[in-house]
Amino acid sequence: MDKFKELFQTYPFNLTNDQLKENLIQIQNKADKNKTKEAYKLCFSCIDLTTLNVTDTDESIATMAEKVNQFKSAYPEMPDVAALCVYPALVPAMKAALKSDLPIASVAAGFPASQTFIEIKIAETSMAVMEGAKEIDVVIPVGKFMTDKFEEIREEMEEIKAACNGAHLKV
Protein backbone atom coordinates (compact mmCIF):
# COMPACT_ATOMS: atom_id res chain seq x y z
CA MET A 1 0.00 0.00 0.00
CA ASP A 2 2.92 2.36 0.56
CA LYS A 3 3.61 2.32 -3.19
CA PHE A 4 0.05 3.49 -3.83
CA LYS A 5 0.33 6.24 -1.22
CA GLU A 6 3.58 7.34 -2.86
CA LEU A 7 1.88 7.32 -6.25
CA PHE A 8 -0.98 9.51 -5.03
CA GLN A 9 1.48 11.90 -3.41
CA THR A 10 3.37 12.17 -6.69
CA TYR A 11 0.16 12.56 -8.72
CA PRO A 12 -2.41 14.06 -6.38
CA PHE A 13 -6.03 13.60 -7.23
CA ASN A 14 -7.65 16.78 -6.04
CA LEU A 15 -10.35 17.53 -8.59
CA THR A 16 -13.57 19.07 -7.41
CA ASN A 17 -16.84 17.42 -8.37
CA ASP A 18 -17.43 20.16 -10.96
CA GLN A 19 -13.98 19.63 -12.50
CA LEU A 20 -14.55 15.89 -12.58
CA LYS A 21 -17.94 16.39 -14.23
CA GLU A 22 -16.37 18.66 -16.88
CA ASN A 23 -13.63 16.08 -17.57
CA LEU A 24 -16.25 13.35 -18.00
CA ILE A 25 -18.21 15.53 -20.45
CA GLN A 26 -15.04 16.08 -22.50
CA ILE A 27 -14.32 12.35 -22.55
CA GLN A 28 -17.91 11.63 -23.62
CA ASN A 29 -17.70 14.21 -26.42
CA LYS A 30 -14.53 12.58 -27.73
CA ALA A 31 -16.16 9.16 -27.49
CA ASP A 32 -19.18 10.36 -29.48
CA LYS A 33 -16.86 11.32 -32.35
CA ASN A 34 -15.51 7.76 -32.42
CA LYS A 35 -18.87 6.07 -32.79
CA THR A 36 -18.19 5.00 -36.37
CA LYS A 37 -18.34 1.68 -38.15
CA GLU A 38 -14.56 1.84 -38.67
CA ALA A 39 -13.90 2.42 -34.96
CA TYR A 40 -16.13 -0.50 -34.01
CA LYS A 41 -14.38 -2.73 -36.54
CA LEU A 42 -11.02 -1.75 -35.08
CA CYS A 43 -12.24 -2.56 -31.57
CA PHE A 44 -13.60 -5.90 -32.77
CA SER A 45 -10.27 -6.78 -34.38
CA CYS A 46 -8.50 -6.25 -31.03
CA ILE A 47 -10.61 -8.81 -29.15
CA ASP A 48 -9.22 -12.10 -27.91
CA LEU A 49 -12.27 -14.35 -28.17
CA THR A 50 -11.92 -16.33 -24.97
CA THR A 51 -13.42 -19.29 -23.19
CA LEU A 52 -12.02 -20.09 -19.76
CA ASN A 53 -14.87 -22.05 -18.26
CA VAL A 54 -14.28 -24.90 -15.84
CA THR A 55 -16.70 -26.89 -17.99
CA ASP A 56 -14.75 -26.43 -21.26
CA THR A 57 -14.20 -29.67 -23.18
CA ASP A 58 -12.74 -30.66 -26.52
CA GLU A 59 -16.32 -30.69 -27.81
CA SER A 60 -17.18 -27.19 -26.55
CA ILE A 61 -13.93 -25.88 -28.05
CA ALA A 62 -14.83 -27.53 -31.37
CA THR A 63 -18.23 -25.82 -31.24
CA MET A 64 -16.57 -22.46 -30.60
CA ALA A 65 -14.12 -23.06 -33.43
CA GLU A 66 -16.96 -23.96 -35.81
CA LYS A 67 -18.69 -20.65 -35.06
CA VAL A 68 -15.41 -18.86 -35.79
CA ASN A 69 -14.97 -20.91 -38.98
CA GLN A 70 -18.40 -19.75 -40.21
CA PHE A 71 -17.97 -16.12 -39.16
CA LYS A 72 -16.30 -14.80 -42.33
CA SER A 73 -19.02 -16.15 -44.63
CA ALA A 74 -21.77 -14.79 -42.37
CA TYR A 75 -20.13 -11.38 -41.84
CA PRO A 76 -17.72 -10.75 -44.74
CA GLU A 77 -17.44 -7.03 -43.97
CA MET A 78 -16.15 -7.66 -40.45
CA PRO A 79 -12.51 -8.28 -39.53
CA ASP A 80 -11.48 -11.35 -37.61
CA VAL A 81 -10.85 -11.17 -33.89
CA ALA A 82 -7.21 -10.90 -32.81
CA ALA A 83 -6.95 -14.41 -31.35
CA LEU A 84 -8.81 -17.31 -29.77
CA CYS A 85 -7.85 -17.91 -26.14
CA VAL A 86 -8.24 -21.20 -24.29
CA TYR A 87 -6.68 -23.15 -21.45
CA PRO A 88 -3.35 -24.86 -22.28
CA ALA A 89 -4.77 -28.38 -22.37
CA LEU A 90 -7.38 -27.28 -24.92
CA VAL A 91 -4.97 -25.74 -27.43
CA PRO A 92 -4.81 -29.03 -29.42
CA ALA A 93 -8.62 -29.17 -29.68
CA MET A 94 -8.78 -25.59 -30.95
CA LYS A 95 -5.94 -26.20 -33.39
CA ALA A 96 -7.65 -29.31 -34.74
CA ALA A 97 -11.05 -27.66 -35.19
CA LEU A 98 -9.98 -24.23 -36.44
CA LYS A 99 -9.97 -23.87 -40.22
CA SER A 100 -8.42 -20.41 -40.39
CA ASP A 101 -5.01 -19.05 -39.55
CA LEU A 102 -6.25 -17.07 -36.55
CA PRO A 103 -3.69 -17.22 -33.76
CA ILE A 104 -4.45 -19.38 -30.78
CA ALA A 105 -3.67 -17.79 -27.43
CA SER A 106 -3.43 -19.68 -24.19
CA VAL A 107 -3.44 -18.66 -20.59
CA ALA A 108 -0.56 -20.32 -18.75
CA ALA A 109 1.90 -20.09 -15.89
CA GLY A 110 -0.62 -20.86 -13.18
CA PHE A 111 -3.25 -18.50 -14.60
CA PRO A 112 -5.09 -16.68 -13.08
CA ALA A 113 -3.47 -16.62 -9.64
CA SER A 114 0.15 -17.34 -10.60
CA GLN A 115 0.46 -19.23 -7.31
CA THR A 116 2.41 -22.28 -8.35
CA PHE A 117 6.01 -23.35 -8.75
CA ILE A 118 8.09 -21.66 -11.44
CA GLU A 119 8.87 -25.11 -12.89
CA ILE A 120 5.15 -25.70 -13.44
CA LYS A 121 4.80 -22.27 -15.05
CA ILE A 122 7.68 -22.99 -17.43
CA ALA A 123 6.40 -26.46 -18.32
CA GLU A 124 2.83 -25.27 -18.89
CA THR A 125 4.01 -22.38 -21.06
CA SER A 126 6.33 -24.60 -23.12
CA MET A 127 3.67 -27.24 -23.62
CA ALA A 128 1.02 -24.71 -24.72
CA VAL A 129 3.44 -23.32 -27.32
CA MET A 130 4.46 -26.83 -28.40
CA GLU A 131 0.77 -27.63 -28.98
CA GLY A 132 0.26 -24.57 -31.17
CA ALA A 133 -0.33 -21.47 -29.04
CA LYS A 134 1.07 -18.36 -30.72
CA GLU A 135 0.44 -16.17 -27.66
CA ILE A 136 0.76 -16.86 -23.94
CA ASP A 137 -1.21 -14.79 -21.42
CA VAL A 138 0.05 -14.75 -17.82
CA VAL A 139 -0.55 -12.90 -14.58
CA ILE A 140 2.35 -11.72 -12.45
CA PRO A 141 2.51 -13.10 -8.92
CA VAL A 142 0.64 -10.28 -7.20
CA GLY A 143 1.78 -11.38 -3.73
CA LYS A 144 5.38 -10.84 -4.82
CA PHE A 145 4.46 -7.46 -6.28
CA MET A 146 2.76 -6.35 -3.07
CA THR A 147 5.88 -7.32 -1.08
CA ASP A 148 8.26 -5.48 -3.41
CA LYS A 149 9.89 -8.61 -4.85
CA PHE A 150 10.26 -6.94 -8.23
CA GLU A 151 13.55 -8.65 -9.09
CA GLU A 152 11.97 -12.08 -8.51
CA ILE A 153 9.07 -11.11 -10.77
CA ARG A 154 11.47 -9.89 -13.48
CA GLU A 155 13.44 -13.13 -13.34
CA GLU A 156 10.26 -15.19 -13.48
CA MET A 157 8.94 -13.26 -16.48
CA GLU A 158 12.29 -13.72 -18.26
CA GLU A 159 12.09 -17.48 -17.71
CA ILE A 160 8.49 -17.61 -18.93
CA LYS A 161 9.39 -15.48 -21.97
CA ALA A 162 12.19 -17.92 -22.82
CA ALA A 163 9.72 -20.78 -22.51
CA CYS A 164 7.49 -19.03 -25.07
CA ASN A 165 10.05 -20.00 -27.74
CA GLY A 166 9.07 -17.09 -29.99
CA ALA A 167 5.37 -16.97 -29.10
CA HIS A 168 4.06 -13.58 -27.99
CA LEU A 169 3.92 -13.10 -24.20
CA LYS A 170 1.16 -10.92 -22.73
CA VAL A 171 1.50 -10.08 -19.04
mmCIF file of N, CA, C and O in Angstrom, residues 109 114-125 144 152-153 155-160:
data_model
loop_
_atom_site.group_PDB
_atom_site.id
_atom_site.type_symbol
_atom_site.label_atom_id
_atom_site.label_comp_id
_atom_site.label_asym_id
_atom_site.label_seq_id
_atom_site.Cartn_x
_atom_site.Cartn_y
_atom_site.Cartn_z
ATOM 1 N N ALA A 109 1.083 -20.503 -17.030
ATOM 2 C CA ALA A 109 1.900 -20.094 -15.887
ATOM 3 C C ALA A 109 1.075 -19.934 -14.623
ATOM 4 O O ALA A 109 1.213 -18.971 -13.884
ATOM 5 N N SER A 114 -1.310 -17.296 -10.535
ATOM 6 C CA SER A 114 0.149 -17.344 -10.595
ATOM 7 C C SER A 114 0.756 -17.864 -9.300
ATOM 8 O O SER A 114 1.870 -17.523 -8.930
ATOM 9 N N GLN A 115 0.014 -18.709 -8.605
ATOM 10 C CA GLN A 115 0.459 -19.229 -7.307
ATOM 11 C C GLN A 115 0.868 -20.700 -7.426
ATOM 12 O O GLN A 115 0.276 -21.583 -6.815
ATOM 13 N N THR A 116 1.879 -20.942 -8.230
ATOM 14 C CA THR A 116 2.412 -22.284 -8.352
ATOM 15 C C THR A 116 3.923 -22.184 -8.546
ATOM 16 O O THR A 116 4.479 -21.093 -8.636
ATOM 17 N N PHE A 117 4.561 -23.313 -8.613
ATOM 18 C CA PHE A 117 6.015 -23.355 -8.753
ATOM 19 C C PHE A 117 6.450 -22.853 -10.126
ATOM 20 O O PHE A 117 5.776 -23.094 -11.132
ATOM 21 N N ILE A 118 7.583 -22.183 -10.178
ATOM 22 C CA ILE A 118 8.091 -21.661 -11.442
ATOM 23 C C ILE A 118 8.287 -22.796 -12.448
ATOM 24 O O ILE A 118 8.041 -22.620 -13.646
ATOM 25 N N GLU A 119 8.677 -23.969 -11.977
ATOM 26 C CA GLU A 119 8.872 -25.110 -12.886
ATOM 27 C C GLU A 119 7.566 -25.489 -13.582
ATOM 28 O O GLU A 119 7.571 -25.858 -14.771
ATOM 29 N N ILE A 120 6.465 -25.403 -12.859
ATOM 30 C CA ILE A 120 5.149 -25.701 -13.441
ATOM 31 C C ILE A 120 4.800 -24.626 -14.468
ATOM 32 O O ILE A 120 4.296 -24.922 -15.555
ATOM 33 N N LYS A 121 5.090 -23.374 -14.140
ATOM 34 C CA LYS A 121 4.799 -22.268 -15.055
ATOM 35 C C LYS A 121 5.568 -22.435 -16.361
ATOM 36 O O LYS A 121 5.009 -22.240 -17.456
ATOM 37 N N ILE A 122 6.835 -22.800 -16.241
ATOM 38 C CA ILE A 122 7.677 -22.993 -17.427
ATOM 39 C C ILE A 122 7.166 -24.167 -18.256
ATOM 40 O O ILE A 122 7.026 -24.064 -19.484
ATOM 41 N N ALA A 123 6.875 -25.272 -17.599
ATOM 42 C CA ALA A 123 6.397 -26.462 -18.318
ATOM 43 C C ALA A 123 5.066 -26.186 -19.012
ATOM 44 O O ALA A 123 4.881 -26.531 -20.187
ATOM 45 N N GLU A 124 4.143 -25.545 -18.310
ATOM 46 C CA GLU A 124 2.831 -25.267 -18.885
ATOM 47 C C GLU A 124 2.946 -24.327 -20.088
ATOM 48 O O GLU A 124 2.310 -24.542 -21.127
ATOM 49 N N THR A 125 3.790 -23.317 -19.955
ATOM 50 C CA THR A 125 4.013 -22.382 -21.058
ATOM 51 C C THR A 125 4.614 -23.106 -22.256
ATOM 52 O O THR A 125 4.130 -22.977 -23.386
ATOM 53 N N LYS A 144 3.992 -11.309 -4.720
ATOM 54 C CA LYS A 144 5.381 -10.842 -4.815
ATOM 55 C C LYS A 144 5.425 -9.354 -5.122
ATOM 56 O O LYS A 144 6.264 -8.633 -4.603
ATOM 57 N N GLU A 152 12.459 -10.713 -8.347
ATOM 58 C CA GLU A 152 11.966 -12.083 -8.513
ATOM 59 C C GLU A 152 10.941 -12.150 -9.649
ATOM 60 O O GLU A 152 10.941 -13.090 -10.447
ATOM 61 N N ILE A 153 10.078 -11.157 -9.705
ATOM 62 C CA ILE A 153 9.074 -11.113 -10.773
ATOM 63 C C ILE A 153 9.755 -10.975 -12.128
ATOM 64 O O ILE A 153 9.408 -11.675 -13.084
ATOM 65 N N GLU A 155 12.785 -11.868 -13.004
ATOM 66 C CA GLU A 155 13.444 -13.133 -13.340
ATOM 67 C C GLU A 155 12.427 -14.180 -13.796
ATOM 68 O O GLU A 155 12.654 -14.904 -14.774
ATOM 69 N N GLU A 156 11.296 -14.238 -13.115
ATOM 70 C CA GLU A 156 10.257 -15.191 -13.479
ATOM 71 C C GLU A 156 9.702 -14.889 -14.875
ATOM 72 O O GLU A 156 9.528 -15.792 -15.696
ATOM 73 N N MET A 157 9.467 -13.630 -15.165
ATOM 74 C CA MET A 157 8.943 -13.260 -16.480
ATOM 75 C C MET A 157 9.965 -13.553 -17.574
ATOM 76 O O MET A 157 9.600 -13.975 -18.674
ATOM 77 N N GLU A 158 11.255 -13.379 -17.286
ATOM 78 C CA GLU A 158 12.292 -13.720 -18.261
ATOM 79 C C GLU A 158 12.284 -15.215 -18.549
ATOM 80 O O GLU A 158 12.426 -15.632 -19.706
ATOM 81 N N GLU A 159 12.122 -16.031 -17.518
ATOM 82 C CA GLU A 159 12.085 -17.484 -17.714
ATOM 83 C C GLU A 159 10.847 -17.893 -18.511
ATOM 84 O O GLU A 159 10.930 -18.744 -19.406
ATOM 85 N N ILE A 160 9.716 -17.294 -18.199
ATOM 86 C CA ILE A 160 8.489 -17.612 -18.930
ATOM 87 C C ILE A 160 8.621 -17.158 -20.384
ATOM 88 O O ILE A 160 8.232 -17.878 -21.305
#
